[in-house]
Amino acid sequence: MCGILGIVGQPNSHVNQLLYDGLTVLQHRGQDAAGILTDTGSHFRLRKSNGLVSDVFFKRHMLRLEGNVGIGHVRYPTAGSSSRAEAQPFYVNSPYGIALAHNGNLTNAEALGGYLRNECMRHINTTSDSELLLNAFAVELSQRSSALNIQGDPHMNIETVFGAISAVNDRVRGGYACVSVISGYGLLAFRDPNGIRPLVYGKRESEGQTEYIVASESVAITALGFEIVRDVRPGEAVFISSSGHLFTRQCSKPASYTPCIFEHVYFARPDSVIDGMSVYQSRLNQGQRLAERLIESWPDHDIDVVIPIPDSGRLAALQMAKALNLPYREGFVKNRYVGRTFIMPGQAMREKSVRRKLNAIEHEFRGKNVLLVDDSIVRGTTSAQIIEMAREVGANKVYFASAAPPVRHPNVYGIDMPAVNEFIANGRTIEEINQTIGSDRLFYQTLDDLIETTQQEGSEVVAFDSSCFNGEYVTGDIDNAYLHKLDNARNDGAKGHAHVDDAVIDLHNDDDL
């Protein structure tokens, strides 16, 4: 999972500070690397490297990131790779100069790479499917035009850009949301035909000019003082010229509108609205329904207090406490300077980080029967250690509730979940999971309840990609051979030997910028 951002400011303005501030708002979507690329109209200015946004950009970088059009990216490492060379945005020099940042995963990356190398004679410098996507777009754009004319001219040929995106959508498969810059022309944003990965755009008026923004989540738009226009629709492309003219076009054949439900479970910030659905409300609903099911199955429960696993379990726990008429307490203090354990490469690193990340408040546990609530259980490593911590500080009984169903299948659309044999739910019943993590009783949300509680009135979404729960892949191109390759790439053995390239200087990255 990654976060992307694109801004078109007033002519003769600079969007570097807006991009920086926006990426800090999206930092929860990736903490491994960050990058910003701006366009002066004649030159790209790029700074990207490993680390948090605040670690990558310094005053000297910001001063040189000039231009009124730019894109940004925050990354977490897919399949354990933390190579600086794979930090985004990427760019190519032909045609025109194109840069791209991407959130998602292409499921036909191997075939696409062969096509680009062998038939299009494109040089691919990394293992990133984002670079493949960029080159696929460059090929299609090059084949359709020798000159663009879209700077507010009434005779503009915007069909060139939209035709290229239509061809890209026909050729690539998977989940993807992208922002791209065509040097001297403007900002392009597009989304996969199923709308799996989120993308939303907004605008604001400044000194008589309209400025535009595109982001992974609405919170980045509102935090920067823009107003939300709407979500980019599945298969839609949005182009904003450097002079501030906006064009939109549906660039794919009709497909099911099936965004990733895991955004509402874990990844997205609660103050975001995705595809017309409030993440905050979805998580409250999930807690309400889980409490109702708990009462149905265990009306004479002996729970004394409800305690969340911070942060993403907090809203479900809050609503569960209300529905169960029990006290809600903050029993864990979180160290906010430790990254999200779910997205850390390697089991050893995750295990070491849990106790550095959370510390239990003994007073809230001593002698009590506590219900711990988390957003989901993936490997079970964190859950088991947290339950152990609760017992160490004196909890009498420790019950555990997951606001999501058991995770039994890999996500292939941009969430770097582990190999199947590393899922704690793999081959286990709920009671066996309960015994493995060491809880006294375990409660899971059902998938039907998760879907029903996430859906909200007013949204066009009627179904979700829930593949990590049910193994049904909405793009229809996933077979056992693909899943086997994915398993080999994602298991912790592979990640333990992943190449981390800190010494090689990426030719596309000016460290002195």
Coordinates of C-alpha atoms in Angstrom, one line a residue:
M1 CA 0.0 0.0 0.0
C2 CA 1.2 3.5 -0.9
G3 CA 0.0 7.0 -0.9
I4 CA -0.1 9.3 -3.9
L5 CA -0.7 13.0 -4.4
G6 CA -0.8 15.4 -7.3
I7 CA -1.3 19.2 -7.4
V8 CA -1.7 21.9 -10.1
G9 CA -1.3 25.3 -8.6
Q10 CA -1.6 28.8 -10.0
P11 CA 0.7 29.6 -12.9
N12 CA 4.1 30.9 -11.7
S13 CA 3.5 29.4 -8.2
H14 CA 5.3 26.6 -6.5
V15 CA 3.5 23.5 -5.1
N16 CA 6.5 22.0 -3.2
Q17 CA 5.2 22.9 0.3
L18 CA 1.7 21.7 -0.5
L19 CA 3.1 18.4 -1.7
Y20 CA 5.3 18.0 1.4
D21 CA 2.4 18.8 3.8
G22 CA 0.1 16.5 1.9
L23 CA 2.5 13.6 2.1
T24 CA 2.8 14.0 5.8
V25 CA -1.0 13.5 6.0
L26 CA -0.7 10.3 3.9
Q27 CA 2.3 9.0 5.8
H28 CA 0.3 6.2 7.4
R29 CA 0.1 4.6 3.9
G30 CA 3.8 4.1 3.7
Q31 CA 6.9 4.8 5.9
D32 CA 9.6 3.2 3.8
A33 CA 10.3 5.9 1.2
A34 CA 9.0 9.2 0.0
G35 CA 9.4 11.3 -3.2
I36 CA 8.3 14.5 -4.8
L37 CA 8.6 15.5 -8.4
T38 CA 7.8 19.0 -9.7
D39 CA 7.7 20.4 -13.3
T40 CA 9.0 23.8 -14.1
G41 CA 7.5 23.6 -17.6
S42 CA 10.8 22.7 -19.1
H43 CA 12.5 20.6 -16.4
F44 CA 11.6 18.0 -13.9
R45 CA 12.9 18.4 -10.3
L46 CA 13.0 15.2 -8.3
R47 CA 13.9 14.3 -4.8
K48 CA 13.2 10.8 -3.4
S49 CA 14.9 8.5 -0.9
N50 CA 14.2 5.9 1.8
G51 CA 12.7 7.2 5.1
L52 CA 9.8 9.3 6.4
V53 CA 8.8 12.5 4.6
S54 CA 10.5 14.5 7.3
D55 CA 13.7 12.5 6.9
V56 CA 13.8 12.8 3.1
F57 CA 13.3 16.5 2.4
F58 CA 15.4 19.3 3.8
K59 CA 15.5 23.0 3.0
R60 CA 17.9 22.7 0.2
H61 CA 15.7 20.1 -1.5
M62 CA 12.5 22.2 -1.1
L63 CA 14.1 25.3 -2.5
R64 CA 14.9 23.5 -5.7
L65 CA 11.6 21.7 -6.1
E66 CA 10.1 24.5 -8.2
G67 CA 7.1 24.4 -10.4
N68 CA 3.3 24.8 -10.3
V69 CA 2.7 21.1 -11.1
G70 CA 3.9 18.2 -9.1
I71 CA 3.3 14.7 -7.7
G72 CA 4.3 12.9 -4.5
H73 CA 4.5 9.4 -3.2
V74 CA 5.0 7.5 0.1
R75 CA 5.8 3.8 -0.1
Y76 CA 5.9 0.8 2.0
P77 CA 8.1 -2.0 0.6
T78 CA 6.3 -4.6 -1.5
A79 CA 7.6 -8.2 -1.0
G80 CA 10.3 -6.9 1.4
S81 CA 12.2 -4.8 -1.1
S82 CA 13.5 -1.5 0.4
S83 CA 15.7 -0.5 -2.5
R84 CA 16.0 3.3 -2.8
A85 CA 16.1 2.8 -6.6
E86 CA 12.4 1.7 -6.4
A87 CA 11.3 4.8 -4.5
Q88 CA 8.8 6.8 -6.5
P89 CA 8.0 8.9 -8.6
F90 CA 9.6 7.4 -11.7
Y91 CA 10.1 9.2 -14.9
V92 CA 11.0 8.7 -18.6
N93 CA 12.3 11.2 -21.0
S94 CA 10.2 10.2 -24.0
P95 CA 7.7 11.3 -25.1
Y96 CA 7.7 14.8 -23.7
G97 CA 9.0 13.7 -20.3
I98 CA 6.5 11.7 -18.2
A99 CA 6.6 11.0 -14.5
L100 CA 4.3 8.7 -12.5
A101 CA 3.5 7.6 -9.0
H102 CA 1.4 4.5 -8.4
N103 CA -0.5 2.9 -5.6
G104 CA -1.5 -0.8 -6.2
N105 CA -0.2 -3.9 -7.9
L106 CA -0.3 -5.1 -11.5
T107 CA -1.2 -8.8 -11.7
N108 CA 0.2 -9.2 -15.2
A109 CA 3.5 -7.5 -14.5
E110 CA 5.6 -10.4 -15.8
A111 CA 3.8 -10.5 -19.2
L112 CA 3.8 -6.7 -19.4
G113 CA 7.5 -6.5 -18.7
G114 CA 8.2 -9.0 -21.5
Y115 CA 6.1 -7.0 -23.9
L116 CA 7.8 -3.7 -23.1
R117 CA 11.3 -5.1 -23.3
N118 CA 10.9 -7.4 -26.3
E119 CA 8.4 -5.6 -28.5
C120 CA 8.7 -2.0 -27.5
M121 CA 12.4 -2.1 -26.7
R122 CA 11.9 -0.2 -23.5
H123 CA 14.7 -0.3 -20.8
I124 CA 13.3 -1.2 -17.4
N125 CA 15.6 -0.3 -14.6
T126 CA 13.9 -1.7 -11.5
T127 CA 11.7 -4.6 -10.5
S128 CA 8.8 -2.2 -9.7
D129 CA 5.5 -2.7 -11.6
S130 CA 5.1 1.1 -11.3
E131 CA 7.9 1.6 -13.7
L132 CA 6.2 -0.9 -16.1
L133 CA 3.0 1.1 -15.9
L134 CA 4.8 4.3 -16.6
N135 CA 6.5 2.8 -19.7
A136 CA 3.3 1.3 -20.9
F137 CA 1.7 4.7 -20.8
A138 CA 4.7 6.3 -22.5
V139 CA 4.5 3.7 -25.4
E140 CA 0.8 4.4 -25.9
L141 CA 1.2 8.1 -25.8
S142 CA 4.1 8.0 -28.2
Q143 CA 2.2 6.0 -30.7
R144 CA -0.7 8.4 -30.8
S145 CA 0.8 11.8 -31.1
S146 CA 3.8 13.8 -32.1
A147 CA 2.6 17.0 -30.5
L148 CA 0.1 17.7 -27.7
N149 CA -1.9 20.9 -27.8
I150 CA -3.8 21.1 -24.5
Q151 CA -2.8 24.3 -22.9
G152 CA -6.2 25.9 -22.8
D153 CA -6.4 26.1 -26.6
P154 CA -9.9 25.6 -27.9
H155 CA -8.5 23.3 -30.6
M156 CA -6.8 21.0 -28.0
N157 CA -6.4 17.3 -28.7
I158 CA -7.1 15.8 -25.3
E159 CA -8.1 12.6 -27.1
T160 CA -4.4 11.8 -27.4
V161 CA -4.1 11.5 -23.6
F162 CA -7.3 9.7 -23.0
G163 CA -6.8 7.3 -25.9
A164 CA -3.4 6.3 -24.4
I165 CA -5.0 5.7 -21.0
S166 CA -7.8 3.6 -22.6
A167 CA -5.1 1.5 -24.3
V168 CA -3.2 1.1 -21.0
N169 CA -6.4 -0.1 -19.3
D170 CA -6.9 -2.7 -22.0
R171 CA -3.3 -4.0 -21.6
V172 CA -2.7 -4.0 -17.8
R173 CA -4.5 -5.9 -15.1
G174 CA -4.7 -5.4 -11.3
G175 CA -5.4 -2.6 -8.9
Y176 CA -3.9 0.8 -9.6
A177 CA -4.4 4.4 -8.8
C178 CA -1.9 6.8 -10.5
V179 CA -0.9 10.4 -10.7
S180 CA 1.4 11.4 -13.6
V181 CA 3.0 14.6 -15.0
I182 CA 3.5 15.3 -18.7
S183 CA 6.2 17.9 -18.8
G184 CA 5.0 21.3 -19.9
Y185 CA 1.4 20.1 -20.2
G186 CA -0.1 19.1 -16.9
L187 CA -1.2 16.5 -14.4
L188 CA -3.0 13.2 -15.2
A189 CA -4.7 10.9 -12.8
F190 CA -6.4 7.6 -13.5
R191 CA -7.8 4.6 -11.7
D192 CA -8.2 0.9 -12.5
P193 CA -11.5 -0.2 -14.0
N194 CA -12.7 -1.9 -10.8
G195 CA -11.8 1.1 -8.6
I196 CA -9.9 -1.2 -6.3
R197 CA -7.4 1.4 -5.1
P198 CA -8.8 4.8 -3.9
L199 CA -8.4 8.1 -5.7
V200 CA -10.2 11.4 -5.1
Y201 CA -9.8 15.0 -6.4
G202 CA -10.6 18.4 -5.2
K203 CA -10.2 22.1 -6.0
R204 CA -9.9 25.6 -4.4
E205 CA -10.1 29.2 -5.7
S206 CA -7.0 31.3 -5.1
E207 CA -6.6 34.8 -6.4
G208 CA -9.1 34.2 -9.2
Q209 CA -7.4 31.0 -10.2
T210 CA -8.6 27.4 -9.7
E211 CA -6.1 25.0 -8.2
Y212 CA -6.6 21.2 -8.3
I213 CA -5.5 18.3 -6.1
V214 CA -5.7 14.5 -6.5
A215 CA -4.9 12.2 -3.6
S216 CA -5.3 8.6 -2.3
E217 CA -7.5 9.9 0.5
S218 CA -9.8 12.8 1.0
V219 CA -8.1 13.8 4.3
A220 CA -5.1 15.0 2.3
I221 CA -7.4 17.3 0.3
T222 CA -9.2 18.9 3.2
A223 CA -6.1 19.2 5.3
L224 CA -4.5 21.4 2.6
G225 CA -7.5 23.7 2.4
F226 CA -9.1 22.3 -0.8
E227 CA -12.7 21.2 -1.1
I228 CA -13.5 17.7 -2.3
V229 CA -15.1 17.4 -5.8
R230 CA -15.6 13.7 -6.0
D231 CA -13.9 10.3 -6.3
V232 CA -12.2 9.5 -9.5
R233 CA -14.5 6.8 -11.0
P234 CA -13.3 3.3 -11.8
G235 CA -11.6 3.4 -15.2
E236 CA -11.8 7.2 -15.4
A237 CA -9.0 9.6 -16.3
V238 CA -8.7 13.2 -15.1
F239 CA -6.4 15.6 -16.8
I240 CA -5.6 19.1 -15.5
S241 CA -3.5 21.3 -17.8
S242 CA -0.7 23.4 -16.3
S243 CA -3.0 26.4 -17.0
G244 CA -5.7 25.0 -14.9
H245 CA -8.2 23.5 -17.3
L246 CA -9.8 20.2 -16.2
F247 CA -10.9 17.3 -18.5
T248 CA -12.4 14.0 -17.5
R249 CA -13.1 10.8 -19.5
Q250 CA -14.2 7.3 -18.9
C251 CA -11.4 5.3 -20.4
S252 CA -12.3 1.6 -19.7
K253 CA -15.0 -0.8 -20.5
P254 CA -17.7 -1.3 -17.8
A255 CA -16.5 -3.4 -14.9
S256 CA -17.8 -4.1 -11.4
Y257 CA -17.3 -1.2 -9.0
T258 CA -15.4 -3.1 -6.2
P259 CA -13.1 -1.1 -4.1
C260 CA -10.9 -2.8 -1.5
I261 CA -12.7 -3.3 1.8
F262 CA -9.5 -3.5 3.7
E263 CA -9.1 0.2 3.3
H264 CA -12.1 0.6 5.7
V265 CA -10.8 -2.1 8.0
Y266 CA -7.2 -0.9 8.5
F267 CA -5.3 1.3 6.0
A268 CA -7.3 4.5 5.5
R269 CA -7.3 7.3 8.1
P270 CA -10.7 7.4 9.9
D271 CA -11.2 11.0 8.9
S272 CA -11.2 10.0 5.2
V273 CA -14.2 9.5 3.0
I274 CA -13.6 6.9 0.3
D275 CA -16.0 6.2 -2.6
G276 CA -18.7 8.1 -0.7
M277 CA -18.3 6.1 2.5
S278 CA -16.9 7.6 5.8
V279 CA -14.2 5.4 7.1
Y280 CA -15.0 6.6 10.6
Q281 CA -18.7 5.6 10.3
S282 CA -17.7 2.2 8.8
R283 CA -15.5 1.4 11.8
L284 CA -18.2 2.4 14.2
N285 CA -20.7 0.3 12.4
Q286 CA -18.3 -2.7 12.4
G287 CA -18.0 -2.4 16.2
Q288 CA -21.8 -2.1 16.7
R289 CA -22.5 -5.2 14.7
L290 CA -19.7 -7.2 16.4
A291 CA -21.1 -6.3 19.8
E292 CA -24.6 -7.4 18.7
R293 CA -23.2 -10.8 17.5
L294 CA -21.3 -11.2 20.8
I295 CA -24.5 -10.7 22.8
E296 CA -26.3 -13.2 20.6
S297 CA -23.7 -15.9 21.2
W298 CA -22.8 -15.1 24.8
P299 CA -25.7 -13.2 26.5
D300 CA -24.3 -13.9 30.0
H301 CA -20.7 -12.7 29.3
D302 CA -18.5 -11.6 32.2
I303 CA -16.6 -8.9 30.4
D304 CA -15.6 -6.0 32.8
V305 CA -14.0 -3.5 30.3
V306 CA -13.4 -2.9 26.6
I307 CA -9.9 -1.9 25.6
P308 CA -8.8 -1.1 22.0
I309 CA -5.5 -2.0 20.3
P310 CA -4.4 1.4 19.2
D311 CA -4.9 3.0 16.7
S312 CA -7.1 1.2 14.1
G313 CA -9.0 -0.8 16.7
R314 CA -10.1 2.2 18.6
L315 CA -13.4 3.1 16.9
A316 CA -14.7 -0.4 16.8
A317 CA -13.9 -0.8 20.5
L318 CA -15.6 2.5 21.3
Q319 CA -18.8 1.4 19.7
M320 CA -18.6 -2.1 21.2
A321 CA -18.3 -0.7 24.7
K322 CA -21.3 1.5 24.1
A323 CA -23.4 -1.3 22.7
L324 CA -22.4 -3.7 25.5
N325 CA -22.9 -1.0 28.1
L326 CA -19.4 -1.5 29.4
P327 CA -16.6 0.9 30.4
Y328 CA -14.2 1.9 27.6
R329 CA -10.7 2.3 28.7
E330 CA -7.4 3.1 27.0
G331 CA -5.2 0.3 28.3
F332 CA -2.2 0.7 26.0
V333 CA 0.0 3.6 25.3
K334 CA 1.4 3.7 21.9
N335 CA 4.9 4.8 20.9
R336 CA 4.2 6.8 17.8
Y337 CA 7.8 6.6 16.6
V338 CA 7.7 2.9 15.8
G339 CA 6.3 2.0 12.3
R340 CA 3.1 0.0 11.7
T341 CA 4.1 -3.6 12.3
F342 CA 1.8 -5.0 9.6
I343 CA 3.9 -3.4 6.9
M344 CA 7.3 -4.2 8.3
P345 CA 9.3 -6.7 6.3
G346 CA 10.3 -9.8 8.1
Q347 CA 8.8 -11.6 11.1
A348 CA 11.8 -10.9 13.4
M349 CA 11.5 -7.2 12.9
R350 CA 7.7 -7.3 13.6
E351 CA 8.2 -9.3 16.8
K352 CA 10.9 -7.0 18.1
S353 CA 8.7 -3.9 17.4
V354 CA 5.5 -4.9 19.2
R355 CA 6.7 -4.3 22.8
R356 CA 8.5 -1.2 21.7
K357 CA 5.3 0.0 20.1
L358 CA 2.8 -0.6 23.0
N359 CA 3.0 -0.4 26.7
A360 CA 0.2 -1.6 29.0
I361 CA -1.3 0.5 31.9
E362 CA -1.4 -2.0 34.8
H363 CA -4.3 -0.2 36.5
E364 CA -6.7 -0.9 33.6
F365 CA -6.0 -4.7 33.6
R366 CA -5.3 -5.8 37.2
G367 CA -8.0 -8.3 38.3
K368 CA -10.3 -7.6 35.3
N369 CA -11.9 -9.6 32.5
V370 CA -10.9 -7.5 29.5
L371 CA -12.1 -7.5 25.9
L372 CA -9.4 -6.4 23.6
V373 CA -10.5 -5.2 20.2
D374 CA -8.4 -4.9 17.1
D375 CA -9.2 -4.1 13.4
S376 CA -8.1 -7.6 12.2
I377 CA -5.8 -10.5 12.8
V378 CA -3.3 -11.4 10.1
R379 CA -0.3 -13.3 11.3
G380 CA -1.4 -13.3 14.9
T381 CA 2.0 -12.3 16.2
T382 CA 1.0 -8.9 17.5
S383 CA -2.3 -10.3 19.0
A384 CA -0.5 -13.1 20.9
Q385 CA 2.1 -10.7 22.3
I386 CA -0.5 -8.1 23.3
I387 CA -2.6 -10.8 25.1
E388 CA 0.6 -11.9 26.9
M389 CA 1.2 -8.3 27.9
A390 CA -2.3 -8.0 29.3
R391 CA -1.8 -11.1 31.4
E392 CA 1.6 -9.9 32.7
V393 CA 0.0 -6.8 34.2
G394 CA -2.7 -8.8 36.0
A395 CA -5.6 -9.3 33.7
N396 CA -7.9 -12.1 35.0
K397 CA -9.2 -13.1 31.6
V398 CA -8.4 -11.8 28.2
Y399 CA -11.0 -12.0 25.4
F400 CA -10.2 -10.8 21.9
A401 CA -12.4 -9.4 19.1
S402 CA -11.5 -8.8 15.5
A403 CA -13.6 -6.2 13.6
A404 CA -12.7 -8.2 10.4
P405 CA -13.2 -11.8 9.4
P406 CA -10.3 -14.3 9.4
V407 CA -7.7 -13.4 6.8
R408 CA -7.1 -16.6 4.8
H409 CA -6.1 -15.5 1.3
P410 CA -3.4 -13.2 -0.1
N411 CA -4.2 -9.7 -1.4
V412 CA -2.9 -9.3 -4.9
Y413 CA -3.9 -5.7 -5.6
G414 CA -1.4 -3.8 -3.6
I415 CA -1.4 -4.9 0.0
D416 CA 1.7 -6.8 0.9
M417 CA 0.1 -9.5 3.0
P418 CA 2.2 -12.5 4.0
A419 CA 2.4 -15.9 2.4
V420 CA -0.6 -18.1 3.0
N421 CA 1.2 -20.4 5.4
E422 CA 2.0 -17.4 7.6
F423 CA -1.7 -16.4 8.1
I424 CA -2.7 -17.6 11.5
A425 CA -6.2 -18.5 10.1
N426 CA -4.6 -20.8 7.5
G427 CA -5.9 -24.3 8.1
R428 CA -7.2 -23.4 11.6
T429 CA -10.7 -23.1 13.1
I430 CA -11.6 -20.1 15.2
E431 CA -11.2 -22.1 18.3
E432 CA -7.7 -23.2 17.2
I433 CA -6.8 -19.6 16.5
N434 CA -8.0 -18.7 19.9
Q435 CA -5.7 -21.3 21.5
T436 CA -2.8 -20.2 19.3
I437 CA -2.9 -16.5 20.3
G438 CA -3.7 -17.4 23.9
S439 CA -7.0 -15.6 24.4
D440 CA -9.8 -17.0 26.7
R441 CA -12.4 -16.4 24.0
L442 CA -12.2 -15.1 20.4
F443 CA -14.8 -13.2 18.3
Y444 CA -14.6 -12.6 14.6
Q445 CA -16.8 -10.4 12.4
T446 CA -18.5 -12.3 9.6
L447 CA -17.8 -11.2 6.0
D448 CA -21.5 -10.6 5.4
D449 CA -21.6 -8.3 8.4
L450 CA -18.4 -6.5 7.4
I451 CA -19.8 -5.8 4.0
E452 CA -23.1 -4.6 5.3
T453 CA -21.7 -2.4 8.0
T454 CA -19.1 -0.8 5.6
Q455 CA -21.7 0.1 2.9
Q456 CA -23.4 3.5 3.4
E457 CA -26.3 5.2 1.9
G458 CA -25.4 7.6 -0.9
S459 CA -22.4 5.6 -2.1
E460 CA -22.5 4.0 -5.6
V461 CA -20.6 1.0 -4.3
V462 CA -22.7 -2.2 -3.9
A463 CA -19.8 -4.7 -3.6
F464 CA -16.2 -4.9 -2.5
D465 CA -13.0 -6.6 -3.3
S466 CA -12.9 -8.9 -0.2
S467 CA -10.4 -11.3 -1.7
C468 CA -8.2 -11.6 1.4
F469 CA -11.3 -13.0 3.2
N470 CA -13.0 -15.1 0.6
G471 CA -10.4 -15.7 -2.1
E472 CA -12.5 -14.2 -4.9
Y473 CA -10.4 -12.0 -7.1
V474 CA -12.5 -9.4 -8.9
T475 CA -10.2 -9.0 -11.9
G476 CA -10.8 -12.7 -12.8
D477 CA -7.1 -13.3 -13.9
I478 CA -5.7 -14.9 -10.7
D479 CA -4.9 -18.7 -10.8
N480 CA -3.0 -21.0 -8.5
A481 CA 0.3 -20.5 -10.5
Y482 CA 0.1 -16.8 -9.8
L483 CA -0.6 -17.3 -6.2
H484 CA 2.3 -19.8 -5.9
K485 CA 4.7 -17.2 -7.3
L486 CA 3.3 -14.6 -5.0
D487 CA 3.7 -17.0 -2.0
N488 CA 7.4 -17.5 -2.8
A489 CA 7.9 -13.7 -3.1
R490 CA 6.1 -12.8 0.1
N491 CA 7.2 -15.5 2.6
D492 CA 9.5 -14.3 5.4
G493 CA 12.3 -16.5 4.1
A494 CA 12.3 -14.5 0.9
K495 CA 12.0 -11.2 2.7
G496 CA 14.9 -12.1 5.0
H497 CA 17.1 -12.2 1.9
A498 CA 15.6 -9.2 0.1
H499 CA 18.2 -6.9 -1.4
V500 CA 18.4 -3.5 0.3
D501 CA 20.2 -1.2 -2.0
D502 CA 21.5 1.7 0.0
A503 CA 24.9 2.1 -1.7
V504 CA 23.9 2.4 -5.4
I505 CA 23.0 5.9 -6.5
D506 CA 19.8 5.9 -8.6
L507 CA 20.6 7.8 -11.8
H508 CA 17.1 9.3 -11.5
N509 CA 17.7 10.7 -8.0
D510 CA 19.8 13.8 -7.5
D511 CA 21.0 13.6 -3.9
D512 CA 22.2 17.1 -4.1
L513 CA 18.9 18.5 -5.3

